[in-house]
Each structure stands twice: as C-alpha cells, then as structure tokens.
Amino acid sequence: MKIFPSCWRATALVCCALLALSREADAIDDSACDPGCQVHRLTYVGTPLRKDFSRIFWWPEADVEELTLAGEGLEMSLQIEEEQRNAWHEIEVKSEFRDKDKRTLESYTVTIPSLGVNESRTCAHPDCSDTGVGVRTNISSLWALQCTVLPCDCRNNAKYCEGRRDCRPYFLTALGFPLDSSRKIFWSPSAGGELYFSWNNGRNHSLHLRGDRGSSSSWVEVEVRSRLRQRGGITHYACSLEVASLDIQEDCSSTKDTDYGMRVAAPRPSTLALGCDEAPVIEVQTSKKGRRNRFLMLLLIAPVGICIVIVAFVIVRWRNRP
C-alpha cells in the first residue's frame, strides 16, 4: 500500500505549519513595542515590590531638571542633562526574596541604564514591599507605567501618545499629577483599604478615603475638575475634587507660579485606573508564555491525532480487503 508515504508527508506538512505559526507568535510577542502601553503626564509614581519586576518608561521634556528615587534605605537625586532630555529612559525595579515561595522580601534593585543607575538596598522593615519605590520629577513629565516595552504609537516620541486616552488599571502605592487639567481616577479598594489625596504640599489640605469591607470589588470614582488661568500675570488653578458615591467635594484651588499638583498615596498597594471615563472592566489577557505553550501543545497533539487517523484507516482497509 502506498498510503504510508503520503500520510507521513501530510504529517510533516502539518508539523511544519504549526512550527511556523509558533515562531510567528513568538515574533509578534517579541516585537519592539507594546500596543497596550499608555502614556500619562505625571509628577510621581510609586510602585510596590512584588514577585515580578516592575518596568516604567520615562520621557523628560526640555524643562525637566531632576529625578528623585526613594525607598527603604534609598534617597537619591539625579540631575538631568540636556542630552538626556526628550528621550525614553527605562526604570526597572526588581525584588529579591529569601525563600522559594517568594514571601519574605530580602532586597530590591533599581536600574536605569541610560542614566548609569544600579542601586541595590536591603529590606529590613516588614513594610518594605508595600512602601516600594517612588520616582519623582521636579515638574510634570511623561510616563508609561508597567509596560513590557516601549509604547508602539510613540516609541520614538512620547508626545505623540500624550493625547491618547486608553482606560488602564495599575497596581501602585502612590501617584502624583499636575492640576492644569481635569481627570478621573478610579480606585478599586481592597477590604478595608485606604487612599489619601493631598495638595498644597499637604498642609491642612488632604482627603482620606476608606474602602468598604463589604464591597471590596467595586470601583470608587474620584473626579478632579481643574483648569489653568492667567490673571494679571498670576497663574491661578481653579480646582475641585469630588467623590460622588461618598458625597464628598473639596476645593483644591491655588495660586502658584510653578507646577501645582496633587498626590495620591495608599498605605497598602492599590489598583488605580487612569484614562477612564467609566469604571473599567478588567479583561484577562493570555500571556506570552501561555500562547507559546498552546502552540507547543498543538505541535505535539497534531501528529498523534494524524497517526490515530492513519492507523484507523489502515485497519478499515485491511478488514475490507477482498
């Protein structure tokens, strides 16, 4: 019977096709940009120390002069030179654990290759992981948070992405932003979680929100209505902070000559969604590793299935032969 050569050729073709698809999937995953990466104008970012490393991309504009890093045992400021502005800088925060279960945090490392930063610190305080690492600039600049690689739409110039609004949730310890425009922040509190808003350097100007233990999965919408005005050479920030679900409204207006901002801080890391008009719906996305495993599984199962079909066909032919 000549069926075996043709069947094995078919099997070989299927295997080659699946292998090509697997390589194509990896090539897409390993591309040099992240299509879901969102750029925000901020003054401060606080990232917790967790099992996986955290990667942040930062674009200082022409008037940014300083970058400050803060964490347990870490307090340093970097002067930004002219040639370091208007370019992406990758900030990576990586945690090291004592045990295999990754429950006891031992140390952390902050690296910024483009600025020559490679700082490691030991975690002695039990709240080191929750305090995390804070990154601050002297004035507002552009940030892409918790991305795998540079954003696709503006990997060559962050300003191309500044106006785009995509609703994205982030797991953070703190956030700072200028009050020159309005924005919404959605907070998903853990059971009994807390969130603090402060402005005017926190001097008797703050708001404390506490999560409802019975509704830890719901979103709390915080709307900051702010606009910038110039009157008689004086910069005036007209600002109000409203939490409609809690019947809270605060005046955050001010008159300042420099960037005027608001700070959001959480004693425990919280999920904050930015760029949203409505409460976000978090979608479960298949990871790169999961997609690769799926292709490998197909690569293994397909030949087995073909062999079973061949054997069944041969048995039927053998039984039906004259």
Coordinates of C-alpha atoms in Angstrom, one line a residue:
M1 CA 0.0 0.0 0.0
K2 CA 1.2 3.5 -0.9
I3 CA -0.8 5.2 1.8
F4 CA 2.0 5.5 4.3
P5 CA 4.4 7.8 2.3
S6 CA 1.5 10.2 1.6
C7 CA 0.3 10.2 5.2
W8 CA 3.7 10.9 6.6
R9 CA 4.2 13.7 4.1
A10 CA 0.9 15.2 5.3
T11 CA 2.1 14.8 8.9
A12 CA 5.3 16.5 8.1
L13 CA 3.5 19.4 6.4
V14 CA 1.2 19.9 9.4
C15 CA 4.1 19.9 11.8
C16 CA 6.0 22.5 9.7
A17 CA 2.9 24.7 9.5
L18 CA 2.4 24.5 13.3
L19 CA 6.0 25.3 13.9
A20 CA 5.8 28.3 11.6
L21 CA 2.8 29.6 13.5
S22 CA 4.5 29.1 16.8
R23 CA 7.6 31.1 15.6
E24 CA 5.3 33.8 14.2
A25 CA 3.5 34.1 17.5
D26 CA 6.8 34.5 19.3
A27 CA 8.0 37.0 16.7
I28 CA 4.8 39.1 17.4
D29 CA 5.3 38.8 21.2
D30 CA 8.9 39.8 21.0
S31 CA 8.3 42.9 18.9
A32 CA 10.0 46.2 20.0
C33 CA 6.8 47.9 21.2
D34 CA 3.8 47.3 23.5
P35 CA 0.5 48.1 21.7
G36 CA -1.3 48.4 25.1
C37 CA 1.1 50.7 26.7
Q38 CA -0.4 54.1 27.8
V39 CA 1.4 57.4 28.4
H40 CA 0.4 59.7 31.2
R41 CA 1.5 63.2 32.4
L42 CA 2.6 62.7 36.0
T43 CA 4.9 64.1 38.7
Y44 CA 5.3 61.0 40.9
V45 CA 5.0 57.2 40.5
G46 CA 5.1 54.7 43.4
T47 CA 5.5 51.1 42.6
P48 CA 5.3 48.2 45.2
L49 CA 7.9 45.5 45.4
R50 CA 6.2 42.2 44.3
K51 CA 7.2 38.8 42.9
D52 CA 7.7 40.2 39.4
F53 CA 9.8 43.1 38.4
S54 CA 8.2 46.4 37.6
R55 CA 9.2 48.3 34.4
I56 CA 8.5 52.0 33.9
F57 CA 9.4 54.2 31.0
W58 CA 10.0 57.9 31.5
W59 CA 10.3 60.8 29.0
P60 CA 11.7 64.0 30.5
E61 CA 10.9 67.1 28.4
A62 CA 13.1 70.1 27.9
D63 CA 12.4 71.8 31.2
V64 CA 12.8 68.7 33.5
E65 CA 15.9 69.2 35.7
E66 CA 15.8 66.4 38.3
L67 CA 14.7 62.8 39.0
T68 CA 14.5 61.6 42.6
L69 CA 14.4 58.0 43.8
A70 CA 13.0 57.0 47.2
G71 CA 12.6 53.7 49.0
E72 CA 13.8 51.9 52.2
G73 CA 17.5 52.9 52.5
L74 CA 17.3 54.8 49.2
E75 CA 17.1 58.5 48.7
M76 CA 19.0 60.0 45.7
S77 CA 18.5 62.7 43.2
L78 CA 19.8 62.8 39.6
Q79 CA 20.5 65.9 37.7
I80 CA 19.1 65.6 34.1
E81 CA 21.4 67.0 31.4
E82 CA 20.4 68.4 28.1
E83 CA 21.3 65.3 26.1
Q84 CA 19.2 63.1 28.4
R85 CA 16.0 65.0 27.8
N86 CA 13.4 64.2 25.1
A87 CA 14.3 60.5 25.2
W88 CA 12.9 57.4 26.7
H89 CA 14.6 56.1 29.9
E90 CA 13.8 52.6 31.2
I91 CA 13.4 52.3 35.0
E92 CA 13.3 48.7 36.3
V93 CA 12.6 47.8 39.9
K94 CA 13.3 44.2 40.8
S95 CA 12.7 42.3 44.1
E96 CA 14.8 39.5 45.6
F97 CA 13.3 37.0 48.1
R98 CA 14.8 34.8 50.8
D99 CA 12.6 31.8 50.2
K100 CA 11.3 29.9 47.2
D101 CA 7.7 30.8 47.9
K102 CA 8.7 34.5 47.5
R103 CA 7.1 35.5 50.7
T104 CA 10.0 37.2 52.5
L105 CA 11.4 40.1 50.7
E106 CA 15.2 40.4 51.2
S107 CA 16.3 43.3 48.9
Y108 CA 15.5 45.2 45.8
T109 CA 17.4 46.8 42.9
V110 CA 16.6 49.9 40.9
T111 CA 18.3 50.2 37.5
I112 CA 18.2 53.0 34.9
P113 CA 20.8 52.0 32.3
S114 CA 20.6 55.2 30.3
L115 CA 21.4 57.3 33.5
G116 CA 24.0 54.9 34.9
V117 CA 21.9 53.9 37.9
N118 CA 22.2 50.5 39.5
E119 CA 21.2 50.7 43.2
S120 CA 20.5 47.7 45.5
R121 CA 19.2 48.0 49.0
T122 CA 18.4 45.5 51.8
C123 CA 14.8 45.3 53.1
A124 CA 14.9 45.3 56.9
H125 CA 11.4 46.8 57.6
P126 CA 8.4 44.4 57.2
D127 CA 6.5 47.1 55.2
C128 CA 9.3 47.4 52.6
S129 CA 7.3 45.6 49.9
D130 CA 4.3 47.8 50.5
T131 CA 6.3 51.1 50.7
G132 CA 8.0 50.1 47.4
V133 CA 10.0 52.6 45.4
G134 CA 8.9 56.1 44.5
V135 CA 10.1 58.1 41.5
R136 CA 9.6 61.8 41.3
T137 CA 10.4 64.7 38.9
N138 CA 10.7 68.3 39.8
I139 CA 7.9 69.2 37.3
S140 CA 5.4 67.1 35.4
S141 CA 6.7 64.8 32.6
L142 CA 5.6 61.8 30.6
W143 CA 5.4 58.3 32.0
A144 CA 4.4 54.8 30.6
L145 CA 3.6 52.6 33.5
Q146 CA 4.1 48.8 34.0
C147 CA 4.7 48.2 30.3
T148 CA 6.7 45.3 28.8
V149 CA 8.5 47.5 26.2
L150 CA 8.1 51.0 24.7
P151 CA 4.6 52.0 23.6
C152 CA 4.0 51.3 19.9
D153 CA 2.4 54.6 18.9
C154 CA 5.1 56.8 20.3
R155 CA 8.3 54.7 20.8
N156 CA 10.2 57.5 19.1
N157 CA 8.5 60.5 20.6
A158 CA 6.3 60.3 23.8
K159 CA 4.4 63.4 22.8
Y160 CA 2.6 61.6 20.0
C161 CA 0.9 59.5 22.7
E162 CA 0.2 62.1 25.3
G163 CA -3.3 63.0 24.0
R164 CA -4.5 59.4 23.6
R165 CA -6.8 58.2 26.3
D166 CA -7.0 54.5 27.0
C167 CA -8.5 53.1 30.2
R168 CA -5.9 51.1 32.1
P169 CA -5.6 49.8 35.6
Y170 CA -2.3 49.9 37.5
F171 CA -1.2 48.4 40.8
L172 CA 0.6 51.3 42.6
T173 CA 1.4 52.7 46.0
A174 CA 1.3 56.4 45.0
L175 CA 0.6 58.7 42.1
G176 CA 1.2 62.4 41.5
F177 CA -0.2 64.6 38.8
P178 CA -0.4 68.3 37.8
L179 CA -3.7 70.2 38.3
D180 CA -3.6 72.0 35.0
S181 CA -6.4 69.9 33.5
S182 CA -9.3 67.7 34.7
R183 CA -9.1 64.0 35.1
K184 CA -10.8 60.9 36.6
I185 CA -9.3 58.3 38.8
F186 CA -11.0 55.0 39.6
W187 CA -9.9 53.2 42.8
S188 CA -10.6 49.5 43.5
P189 CA -10.1 49.3 47.2
S190 CA -9.1 46.0 48.9
A191 CA -11.1 45.1 52.1
G192 CA -10.5 48.0 54.4
G193 CA -8.1 49.7 52.0
E194 CA -7.3 53.4 52.4
L195 CA -6.4 56.2 50.0
Y196 CA -5.1 59.6 50.7
F197 CA -5.3 62.7 48.5
S198 CA -3.2 65.8 49.3
W199 CA -2.5 69.1 47.7
N200 CA -0.8 72.4 48.6
N201 CA 2.1 70.2 50.0
G202 CA -0.4 68.5 52.3
R203 CA -0.7 71.5 54.6
N204 CA -4.2 71.1 56.0
H205 CA -5.3 70.1 52.5
S206 CA -6.0 66.4 52.3
L207 CA -8.8 63.8 51.8
H208 CA -8.9 60.4 53.3
L209 CA -10.9 57.6 51.7
R210 CA -11.6 54.3 53.3
G211 CA -12.7 51.2 51.4
D212 CA -16.0 49.5 52.4
R213 CA -15.2 46.0 53.7
G214 CA -18.4 44.7 52.2
S215 CA -17.7 46.0 48.6
S216 CA -14.0 45.5 48.0
S217 CA -14.6 44.6 44.3
S218 CA -16.4 47.8 43.4
W219 CA -14.8 50.9 41.9
V220 CA -14.7 54.3 43.6
E221 CA -14.8 57.2 41.1
V222 CA -12.8 60.3 42.0
E223 CA -13.2 63.3 39.7
V224 CA -10.8 66.2 39.7
R225 CA -12.1 69.2 37.9
S226 CA -9.2 71.6 37.3
R227 CA -8.3 74.3 34.8
L228 CA -5.4 76.8 34.4
R229 CA -6.0 80.5 34.2
Q230 CA -3.7 83.5 33.9
R231 CA -4.9 86.7 35.6
G232 CA -2.7 89.8 35.8
G233 CA 0.5 87.7 35.3
I234 CA -0.5 85.3 38.1
T235 CA -1.2 81.6 37.5
H236 CA -4.5 80.5 39.0
Y237 CA -5.5 76.9 39.4
A238 CA -9.3 76.5 39.7
C239 CA -9.8 73.0 41.1
S240 CA -12.4 70.9 42.9
L241 CA -12.2 67.2 43.9
E242 CA -15.4 65.2 44.0
V243 CA -16.3 61.7 45.1
A244 CA -20.0 61.5 44.2
S245 CA -20.6 58.0 45.7
L246 CA -19.4 59.2 49.1
D247 CA -21.0 62.7 48.8
I248 CA -17.6 64.4 49.1
Q249 CA -16.5 67.6 47.5
E250 CA -13.3 69.5 48.3
D251 CA -11.8 72.8 46.9
C252 CA -8.2 72.3 45.7
S253 CA -7.7 75.7 44.1
S254 CA -4.4 77.5 44.4
T255 CA -2.3 80.3 43.1
K256 CA 1.2 79.2 42.3
D257 CA 3.9 80.2 39.8
T258 CA 5.2 76.7 39.4
D259 CA 3.6 73.3 38.7
Y260 CA 0.8 72.7 41.1
G261 CA -0.1 69.1 41.7
M262 CA -2.0 66.5 43.7
R263 CA -0.6 63.4 45.4
V264 CA -2.5 60.1 45.8
A265 CA -1.0 57.7 48.3
A266 CA -2.1 54.3 49.6
P267 CA -0.7 52.6 52.8
R268 CA -1.1 49.3 51.0
P269 CA -0.7 48.9 47.2
S270 CA -4.0 49.6 45.4
T271 CA -5.4 49.3 41.9
L272 CA -5.8 52.7 40.3
A273 CA -7.3 53.1 36.8
L274 CA -6.3 56.1 34.7
G275 CA -7.6 57.5 31.4
C276 CA -11.2 56.1 32.1
D277 CA -14.5 57.8 31.6
E278 CA -16.4 55.0 33.2
A279 CA -15.4 52.3 35.7
P280 CA -13.1 49.9 33.8
V281 CA -13.7 46.2 33.1
I282 CA -10.5 44.3 33.6
E283 CA -10.0 41.7 30.9
V284 CA -7.9 38.6 31.4
Q285 CA -5.2 38.5 28.7
T286 CA -3.3 35.5 27.6
S287 CA 0.3 35.8 28.5
K288 CA 3.2 35.3 26.1
K289 CA 4.1 32.1 27.8
G290 CA 0.6 30.8 27.6
R291 CA 0.4 31.4 23.9
R292 CA 3.7 29.6 23.3
N293 CA 2.5 26.7 25.4
R294 CA -0.7 26.5 23.4
F295 CA 1.2 26.3 20.1
L296 CA 3.6 23.7 21.6
M297 CA 0.6 21.6 22.7
L298 CA -0.8 21.7 19.2
L299 CA 2.6 20.8 17.8
L300 CA 2.5 17.6 20.0
I301 CA -1.1 16.7 19.7
A302 CA -1.5 17.1 15.9
P303 CA 0.9 14.3 14.9
V304 CA -0.7 12.0 17.4
G305 CA -4.1 12.7 16.0
I306 CA -2.9 12.2 12.5
C307 CA -1.3 8.8 13.4
I308 CA -4.5 7.7 15.0
V309 CA -6.4 8.5 11.8
I310 CA -3.8 6.7 9.8
V311 CA -4.0 3.6 12.0
A312 CA -7.8 3.6 11.9
F313 CA -7.7 4.0 8.1
V314 CA -5.3 1.1 7.7
I315 CA -7.4 -1.1 9.9
V316 CA -10.5 -0.3 7.9
R317 CA -8.7 -1.0 4.6
W318 CA -7.3 -4.3 6.0
R319 CA -10.7 -5.5 7.1
N320 CA -12.4 -4.5 3.9
R321 CA -9.8 -6.1 1.6
P322 CA -11.1 -8.9 -0.6

